[in-house]
Amino acid sequence: MDRHSFFTSIKSRLIFLYLIIFLISYIGLSIFLYNKLRDTVISSVDNHLYTEVQLLANLLNVKEGNEYLKFDLRKLGKAEVGKYAVSLSGHYYQIVSPEGIIIARSPSLLITDVSLPVMPESLNPSYTIIEGPDGSPLRLITQSFRLKTGTIIIQAGGTSRKSYRFLSTFRNTMLIAFPVVFVFSWIGITIITGWSFNNLDIFLRKIGEVTEKNLNERIEEGMIDKEFRPLASNFNIMMDRIGDAFSQRIKFLSNTSHELKTPITIIKSYCDITLRRQRTPSMYKDTLYRIAETVDKMNDTISKILRISRSEAGLFLLRPLNIDLRKIITRVIKLYKPYASTLGIMITVKGGPLKILGDKEKLTETFTNLIDNAIKYNKLGGTIDIDIAAKNGEAIVTMTNTGTAIPHTEKEKIFERFYRIETAASSVHGSGLGLSIAKSIIEAHGGRIEVKNTSEKENSFIVYLKNELPKMAKNERIGEKKTS
């Protein structure tokens, strides 16, 4: 695996990041513990030396009133007391005059006739590390005391060999433990990440197995880790949408085939019947008229299908102009008034002129489809009431027609391609594309369409259009894709 592919792997990045954090944390903790331990050890030695010096100072303080102080000091230097009586034992003390003259030494120094280096006078304890008489590190404390008979300097030293050996052992242990802990951590995090990403591998394998034959397959969200549940949920939602889209595609192909097969069958029937025997010119002419009429209907259906497909593909072009919405609706009503009159249907319009920016031709087609639909599914002697108004920056057209109310479960479906309510499909002629085209045009204008039941025998189609479309460059068409 090259460096590029290594860092494109989430698992590898997690392992690398963990090991870097572990490395920094381990080194930082080791340094902190080492320094803390060193301070503790040195502090312990310093406390011991400080206690020794205070004991000597207290002893001299008792003797200072005695005229035999110098004799007592010499006697103190010859006293054999524990570790201070062993030659070069690593535990020493000596008493020095302000002039630097050694007045008394511990037997451990006196036996071999060596002394500690004399340090400057200081009333406060002064600590330093020197090389001891035996060549090992020695922690030395120096402090001055003022007696009635004069000032003396007391020094005490304690070997640091064991302390440094202990610190060295701790440091070596941490260094030896590092690679062991590092390797086990690397193995552990590799196993943990591999186990954690196992569900993701299953998820990816599940995606790879998706075909048009198993679009109903879903991932059980409760069976995977919490972190991957949103991903599984979104995958299931996506599969629901794909399934719906696939079902609609099959339904669309089936409906399209049916809509195109019917006129083709009619044309074939006319041709077969006409060709069975010799016909008069008028009969041939009548047949051609019927075929041409059928072809026109088929061409109209194909044109509607293409318009819907272009809209869904983002290729729905609008030529925006400042138009009067009322004039468009009034013009459509004039075209349909004779047809509505034959059914005894009365169409009324309320509302004054309302200017919007939109495509005149396509909005005319929209309201043609809506009014045509309102007449077809109306009752004999019914009414169609159209109200035009403006509210909250929107143009609102409400079209209410009498007839059977659209069932609640059908309200969204009626805008699907080729969909027709079963109770009305057999009695009303149509392709089932009108409302779908109307919705596509309205949405291309940035609007929306709703359907409501005002009563059990009335339906209202409500169209919402913005008074102004987004500003465009000169001669630019809405929905047109720019190319660079």
C-alpha positions as semicolon CSV with decimal commas, in nm:
position;residue;x (nm);y (nm);z (nm)
1;M;0,000;0,000;0,000
2;D;0,156;0,331;-0,109
3;R;0,152;0,644;0,108
4;H;-0,137;0,802;-0,083
5;S;-0,367;0,500;-0,052
6;F;-0,269;0,457;0,314
7;F;-0,392;0,803;0,410
8;T;-0,712;0,770;0,207
9;S;-0,820;0,484;0,435
10;I;-1,025;0,590;0,738
11;K;-0,907;0,286;0,928
12;S;-0,540;0,361;0,856
13;R;-0,581;0,726;0,949
14;L;-0,745;0,630;1,280
15;I;-0,463;0,386;1,362
16;F;-0,198;0,641;1,266
17;L;-0,366;0,917;1,467
18;Y;-0,408;0,691;1,771
19;L;-0,041;0,587;1,762
20;I;0,075;0,949;1,730
21;I;-0,143;1,048;2,027
22;F;-0,018;0,744;2,220
23;L;0,344;0,832;2,142
24;I;0,306;1,193;2,255
25;S;0,105;1,093;2,565
26;Y;0,349;0,816;2,665
27;I;0,659;1,036;2,628
28;G;0,490;1,328;2,803
29;L;0,369;1,108;3,089
30;S;0,710;0,942;3,124
31;I;0,890;1,276;3,145
32;F;0,632;1,408;3,394
33;L;0,656;1,099;3,617
34;Y;1,036;1,096;3,599
35;N;1,063;1,461;3,701
36;K;0,800;1,416;3,972
37;L;0,980;1,108;4,108
38;R;1,318;1,283;4,094
39;D;1,180;1,582;4,285
40;T;1,028;1,348;4,544
41;V;1,350;1,151;4,590
42;I;1,569;1,461;4,614
43;S;1,318;1,624;4,848
44;S;1,334;1,318;5,072
45;V;1,716;1,337;5,084
46;D;1,702;1,711;5,147
47;N;1,457;1,668;5,435
48;H;1,684;1,409;5,592
49;L;1,991;1,633;5,558
50;Y;1,799;1,931;5,692
51;T;1,697;1,727;5,998
52;E;2,059;1,625;6,059
53;V;2,179;1,984;6,040
54;Q;1,908;2,102;6,281
55;L;2,000;1,829;6,529
56;L;2,363;1,939;6,520
57;A;2,260;2,305;6,555
58;N;2,039;2,226;6,854
59;L;2,322;2,030;7,017
60;L;2,563;2,320;6,974
61;N;2,302;2,564;7,099
62;V;2,283;2,368;7,423
63;K;2,661;2,365;7,459
64;E;2,720;2,729;7,364
65;G;2,701;2,848;7,721
66;N;2,957;2,590;7,831
67;E;3,314;2,706;7,844
68;Y;3,420;2,369;7,706
69;L;3,245;2,421;7,365
70;K;3,568;2,374;7,167
71;F;3,642;2,056;7,357
72;D;3,289;1,933;7,291
73;L;3,328;2,007;6,920
74;R;3,645;1,800;6,904
75;K;3,476;1,526;7,100
76;L;3,176;1,540;6,859
77;G;3,411;1,479;6,565
78;K;3,546;1,161;6,728
79;A;3,210;1,019;6,832
80;E;3,128;0,694;6,658
81;V;2,755;0,712;6,575
82;G;2,600;0,465;6,329
83;K;2,655;0,536;5,957
84;Y;2,862;0,846;6,036
85;A;3,127;0,621;6,200
86;V;3,193;0,414;5,885
87;S;3,474;0,534;5,663
88;L;3,347;0,701;5,344
89;S;2,999;0,563;5,414
90;G;2,837;0,836;5,203
91;H;2,698;1,009;5,513
92;Y;2,902;1,302;5,637
93;Y;2,890;1,624;5,836
94;Q;3,138;1,892;5,924
95;I;3,137;2,218;6,120
96;V;3,326;2,514;5,977
97;S;3,415;2,857;6,113
98;P;3,326;3,172;5,917
99;E;3,695;3,189;5,817
100;G;3,663;2,850;5,645
101;I;3,848;2,654;5,914
102;I;3,704;2,306;5,973
103;I;3,626;2,279;6,342
104;A;3,481;1,928;6,347
105;R;3,415;1,641;6,104
106;S;3,215;1,323;6,116
107;P;3,425;1,007;6,184
108;S;3,339;0,890;5,829
109;L;3,554;1,181;5,706
110;L;3,805;1,196;5,989
111;I;3,918;0,833;5,955
112;T;4,048;0,890;5,601
113;D;4,140;1,254;5,669
114;V;3,917;1,402;5,397
115;S;3,675;1,689;5,415
116;L;3,384;1,836;5,230
117;P;3,433;2,147;5,014
118;V;3,353;2,455;5,219
119;M;3,058;2,650;5,082
120;P;2,979;3,021;5,132
121;E;2,805;3,127;5,449
122;S;2,422;3,130;5,427
123;L;2,160;3,165;5,702
124;N;1,910;2,975;5,484
125;P;1,968;2,611;5,388
126;S;2,162;2,588;5,061
127;Y;2,159;2,262;4,863
128;T;2,395;2,145;4,591
129;I;2,524;1,824;4,435
130;I;2,898;1,757;4,443
131;E;3,130;1,466;4,388
132;G;3,170;1,288;4,719
133;P;3,496;1,164;4,871
134;D;3,425;0,817;4,730
135;G;3,361;0,955;4,379
136;S;2,982;0,914;4,388
137;P;2,724;1,198;4,366
138;L;2,670;1,364;4,702
139;R;2,381;1,589;4,805
140;L;2,520;1,865;5,029
141;I;2,338;2,110;5,259
142;T;2,506;2,420;5,402
143;Q;2,357;2,651;5,668
144;S;2,501;2,914;5,902
145;F;2,397;2,953;6,267
146;R;2,469;3,251;6,491
147;L;2,559;3,154;6,843
148;K;2,649;3,381;7,135
149;T;3,007;3,280;7,098
150;G;3,008;3,345;6,723
151;T;2,886;3,217;6,386
152;I;2,943;2,862;6,266
153;I;2,864;2,683;5,942
154;I;2,722;2,335;5,951
155;Q;2,739;2,110;5,643
156;A;2,584;1,765;5,596
157;G;2,606;1,538;5,296
158;G;2,421;1,229;5,191
159;T;2,506;0,999;4,902
160;S;2,268;1,017;4,603
161;R;2,392;0,691;4,452
162;K;2,083;0,489;4,546
163;S;1,851;0,771;4,446
164;Y;2,007;0,806;4,104
165;R;2,018;0,430;4,065
166;F;1,645;0,418;4,142
167;L;1,574;0,698;3,893
168;S;1,789;0,524;3,633
169;T;1,600;0,199;3,686
170;F;1,268;0,380;3,643
171;R;1,390;0,552;3,325
172;N;1,518;0,225;3,176
173;T;1,193;0,050;3,266
174;M;0,993;0,316;3,082
175;L;1,223;0,289;2,779
176;I;1,198;-0,090;2,772
177;A;0,823;-0,084;2,828
178;F;0,765;0,166;2,546
179;P;0,812;-0,067;2,245
180;V;0,617;-0,344;2,418
181;V;0,322;-0,118;2,503
182;F;0,345;0,045;2,158
183;V;0,326;-0,289;1,975
184;F;0,038;-0,417;2,189
185;S;-0,145;-0,086;2,145
186;W;-0,096;-0,106;1,768
187;I;-0,229;-0,462;1,761
188;G;-0,519;-0,367;1,989
189;I;-0,628;-0,060;1,792
190;T;-0,597;-0,256;1,465
191;I;-0,827;-0,528;1,600
192;I;-1,073;-0,276;1,747
193;T;-1,094;-0,065;1,430
194;G;-1,122;-0,377;1,217
195;W;-1,409;-0,502;1,432
196;S;-1,573;-0,159;1,437
197;F;-1,555;-0,125;1,059
198;N;-1,691;-0,474;1,007
199;N;-2,045;-0,333;0,998
200;L;-1,933;-0,082;0,738
201;D;-1,792;-0,365;0,526
202;I;-2,127;-0,543;0,553
203;F;-2,300;-0,218;0,462
204;L;-2,079;-0,169;0,155
205;R;-2,130;-0,529;0,049
206;K;-2,505;-0,476;0,083
207;I;-2,485;-0,173;-0,146
208;G;-2,286;-0,374;-0,401
209;E;-2,558;-0,639;-0,410
210;V;-2,837;-0,393;-0,492
211;T;-3,001;-0,459;-0,830
212;E;-3,340;-0,382;-0,978
213;K;-3,452;-0,724;-0,856
214;N;-3,396;-0,656;-0,484
215;L;-3,479;-0,289;-0,440
216;N;-3,691;-0,388;-0,141
217;E;-3,380;-0,488;0,058
218;R;-3,313;-0,271;0,363
219;I;-3,047;-0,253;0,636
220;E;-3,153;-0,326;0,993
221;E;-3,053;-0,008;1,174
222;G;-3,069;-0,167;1,518
223;M;-2,811;-0,431;1,422
224;I;-2,525;-0,189;1,350
225;D;-2,317;0,052;1,558
226;K;-2,473;0,380;1,667
227;E;-2,226;0,588;1,461
228;F;-2,334;0,415;1,137
229;R;-2,710;0,428;1,201
230;P;-2,761;0,768;1,031
231;L;-2,578;0,629;0,727
232;A;-2,800;0,320;0,727
233;S;-3,111;0,533;0,775
234;N;-3,019;0,758;0,483
235;F;-2,939;0,451;0,273
236;N;-3,284;0,305;0,347
237;I;-3,448;0,639;0,263
238;M;-3,251;0,651;-0,062
239;M;-3,358;0,296;-0,145
240;D;-3,720;0,390;-0,078
241;R;-3,687;0,678;-0,323
242;I;-3,511;0,464;-0,581
243;G;-3,778;0,199;-0,540
244;D;-4,053;0,455;-0,585
245;A;-3,876;0,605;-0,887
246;F;-3,827;0,260;-1,038
247;S;-4,192;0,172;-0,980
248;Q;-4,297;0,500;-1,138
249;R;-4,072;0,430;-1,434
250;I;-4,228;0,088;-1,487
251;K;-4,573;0,240;-1,445
252;F;-4,481;0,521;-1,683
253;L;-4,355;0,278;-1,946
254;S;-4,668;0,067;-1,906
255;N;-4,899;0,368;-1,932
256;T;-4,703;0,514;-2,222
257;S;-4,717;0,183;-2,405
258;H;-5,090;0,167;-2,346
259;E;-5,150;0,527;-2,458
260;L;-4,947;0,478;-2,775
261;K;-5,068;0,129;-2,848
262;T;-5,435;0,236;-2,859
263;P;-5,398;0,488;-3,147
264;I;-5,164;0,254;-3,332
265;T;-5,425;-0,021;-3,302
266;I;-5,690;0,220;-3,435
267;I;-5,470;0,317;-3,730
268;K;-5,395;-0,050;-3,804
269;S;-5,766;-0,135;-3,787
270;Y;-5,861;0,142;-4,033
271;C;-5,588;0,032;-4,268
272;D;-5,686;-0,335;-4,252
273;I;-6,058;-0,268;-4,300
274;T;-5,998;-0,025;-4,586
275;L;-5,760;-0,260;-4,768
276;R;-5,991;-0,562;-4,757
277;R;-6,177;-0,447;-5,069
278;Q;-6,191;-0,170;-5,319
279;R;-6,322;0,159;-5,174
280;T;-6,457;0,475;-5,324
281;P;-6,239;0,789;-5,315
282;S;-6,463;0,942;-5,048
283;M;-6,420;0,631;-4,830
284;Y;-6,041;0,646;-4,866
285;K;-6,053;1,015;-4,783
286;D;-6,266;0,951;-4,473
287;T;-6,021;0,682;-4,358
288;L;-5,724;0,914;-4,402
289;Y;-5,902;1,184;-4,202
290;R;-5,961;0,941;-3,916
291;I;-5,600;0,820;-3,930
292;A;-5,476;1,182;-3,932
293;E;-5,697;1,262;-3,631
294;T;-5,562;0,962;-3,444
295;V;-5,203;1,056;-3,534
296;D;-5,264;1,411;-3,404
297;K;-5,383;1,271;-3,069
298;M;-5,083;1,038;-3,052
299;N;-4,849;1,326;-3,141
300;D;-5,012;1,540;-2,868
301;T;-4,954;1,265;-2,612
302;I;-4,590;1,225;-2,719
303;S;-4,537;1,603;-2,699
304;K;-4,680;1,611;-2,347
305;I;-4,454;1,323;-2,240
306;L;-4,149;1,502;-2,384
307;R;-4,238;1,825;-2,204
308;I;-4,267;1,645;-1,871
309;S;-3,939;1,459;-1,930
310;R;-3,759;1,783;-2,021
311;S;-3,894;1,946;-1,706
312;E;-3,771;1,664;-1,483
313;A;-3,431;1,671;-1,656
314;G;-3,390;2,045;-1,587
315;L;-3,427;2,139;-1,954
316;F;-3,759;2,319;-1,912
317;L;-3,700;2,658;-2,077
318;L;-3,904;2,964;-1,983
319;R;-3,926;3,289;-2,177
320;P;-4,022;3,536;-1,901
321;L;-4,228;3,845;-1,976
322;N;-4,436;4,086;-1,772
323;I;-4,785;3,942;-1,816
324;D;-5,131;3,996;-1,673
325;L;-5,246;3,675;-1,508
326;R;-5,614;3,771;-1,535
327;K;-5,589;3,826;-1,914
328;I;-5,438;3,480;-1,962
329;I;-5,715;3,314;-1,760
330;T;-5,987;3,519;-1,935
331;R;-5,851;3,419;-2,275
332;V;-5,858;3,049;-2,180
333;I;-6,216;3,085;-2,050
334;K;-6,328;3,229;-2,388
335;L;-6,190;2,921;-2,564
336;Y;-6,375;2,682;-2,332
337;K;-6,697;2,879;-2,285
338;P;-6,883;2,709;-2,578
339;Y;-6,783;2,364;-2,450
340;A;-6,886;2,455;-2,091
341;S;-7,217;2,595;-2,213
342;T;-7,314;2,265;-2,375
343;L;-7,284;2,106;-2,029
344;G;-7,463;2,394;-1,855
345;I;-7,146;2,485;-1,659
346;M;-7,100;2,848;-1,559
347;I;-6,748;2,995;-1,520
348;T;-6,696;3,312;-1,313
349;V;-6,378;3,514;-1,242
350;K;-6,309;3,740;-0,944
351;G;-6,016;3,971;-0,895
352;G;-5,858;4,250;-1,094
353;P;-5,546;4,259;-1,315
354;L;-5,237;4,104;-1,159
355;K;-4,894;4,147;-1,316
356;I;-4,631;3,877;-1,277
357;L;-4,311;3,777;-1,452
358;G;-4,363;3,448;-1,633
359;D;-4,381;3,251;-1,957
360;K;-4,706;3,351;-2,126
361;E;-4,731;3,043;-2,348
362;K;-4,663;2,790;-2,074
363;L;-4,887;2,956;-1,816
364;T;-5,163;2,958;-2,079
365;E;-5,111;2,583;-2,118
366;T;-5,123;2,544;-1,738
367;F;-5,460;2,714;-1,695
368;T;-5,590;2,544;-2,011
369;N;-5,522;2,207;-1,850
370;L;-5,673;2,313;-1,517
371;I;-5,992;2,457;-1,669
372;D;-6,026;2,161;-1,907
373;N;-5,991;1,929;-1,607
374;A;-6,247;2,133;-1,406
375;I;-6,504;2,104;-1,690
376;K;-6,447;1,731;-1,754
377;Y;-6,488;1,630;-1,392
378;N;-6,772;1,872;-1,318
379;K;-7,140;1,787;-1,297
380;L;-7,405;1,893;-1,545
381;G;-7,517;2,248;-1,465
382;G;-7,223;2,294;-1,225
383;T;-7,001;2,594;-1,163
384;I;-6,634;2,689;-1,183
385;D;-6,535;2,985;-0,963
386;I;-6,193;3,139;-1,023
387;D;-6,050;3,387;-0,773
388;I;-5,730;3,587;-0,848
389;A;-5,554;3,757;-0,556
390;A;-5,213;3,865;-0,428
391;K;-5,089;3,788;-0,077
392;N;-4,747;3,786;0,092
393;G;-4,565;3,853;-0,236
394;E;-4,743;3,572;-0,422
395;A;-5,011;3,559;-0,690
396;I;-5,278;3,312;-0,579
397;V;-5,531;3,162;-0,820
398;T;-5,805;2,952;-0,658
399;M;-6,019;2,743;-0,894
400;T;-6,322;2,578;-0,731
401;N;-6,547;2,342;-0,927
402;T;-6,856;2,144;-0,829
403;G;-6,856;1,769;-0,859
404;T;-6,739;1,470;-0,658
405;A;-6,469;1,558;-0,406
406;I;-6,128;1,405;-0,470
407;P;-6,049;1,141;-0,204
408;H;-5,771;1,241;0,038
409;T;-5,557;0,944;-0,069
410;E;-5,576;1,055;-0,433
411;K;-5,474;1,418;-0,389
412;E;-5,102;1,365;-0,448
413;K;-5,145;1,090;-0,705
414;I;-5,356;1,302;-0,944
415;F;-5,040;1,496;-1,036
416;E;-4,860;1,179;-1,144
417;R;-4,823;1,103;-1,514
418;F;-5,112;0,906;-1,665
419;Y;-5,283;0,877;-1,326
420;R;-5,662;0,897;-1,338
421;I;-5,910;0,835;-1,059
422;E;-6,071;0,497;-1,120
423;T;-6,428;0,616;-1,070
424;A;-6,388;0,881;-1,338
425;A;-6,137;0,717;-1,573
426;S;-6,395;0,511;-1,759
427;S;-6,634;0,799;-1,829
428;V;-6,392;1,086;-1,904
429;H;-6,160;1,085;-2,201
430;G;-5,804;1,201;-2,141
431;S;-5,439;1,098;-2,125
432;G;-5,384;1,170;-1,753
433;L;-5,097;1,410;-1,832
434;G;-5,267;1,750;-1,798
435;L;-5,225;1,799;-1,423
436;S;-4,870;1,660;-1,434
437;I;-4,773;1,916;-1,701
438;A;-4,946;2,197;-1,509
439;K;-4,751;2,111;-1,193
440;S;-4,419;2,099;-1,385
441;I;-4,478;2,445;-1,535
442;I;-4,581;2,598;-1,201
443;E;-4,279;2,452;-1,021
444;A;-4,050;2,578;-1,302
445;H;-4,181;2,927;-1,217
446;G;-4,084;2,873;-0,852
447;G;-4,446;2,818;-0,746
448;R;-4,659;2,531;-0,620
449;I;-5,004;2,383;-0,662
450;E;-5,236;2,235;-0,399
451;V;-5,574;2,065;-0,409
452;K;-5,833;2,093;-0,130
453;N;-6,189;1,972;-0,072
454;T;-6,403;2,271;0,021
455;S;-6,700;2,036;0,068
456;E;-6,810;1,684;-0,026
457;K;-6,905;1,807;-0,372
458;E;-6,643;2,075;-0,440
459;N;-6,270;2,070;-0,520
460;S;-6,033;2,365;-0,514
461;F;-5,707;2,377;-0,706
462;I;-5,487;2,655;-0,564
463;V;-5,193;2,786;-0,768
464;Y;-4,923;2,994;-0,598
465;L;-4,693;3,200;-0,822
466;K;-4,431;3,453;-0,722
467;N;-4,492;3,809;-0,838
468;E;-4,133;3,824;-0,961
469;L;-3,892;3,555;-1,073
470;P;-3,522;3,574;-0,979
471;K;-3,331;3,839;-1,174
472;M;-3,159;3,706;-1,485
473;A;-2,909;3,834;-1,737
474;K;-3,046;3,980;-2,057
475;N;-3,184;3,718;-2,297
476;E;-3,116;3,438;-2,044
477;R;-3,382;3,170;-2,022
478;I;-3,500;3,018;-1,696
479;G;-3,391;2,657;-1,666
480;E;-3,136;2,684;-1,948
481;K;-2,808;2,525;-1,855
482;K;-2,502;2,744;-1,914
483;T;-2,202;2,601;-2,089
484;S;-1,852;2,725;-2,052
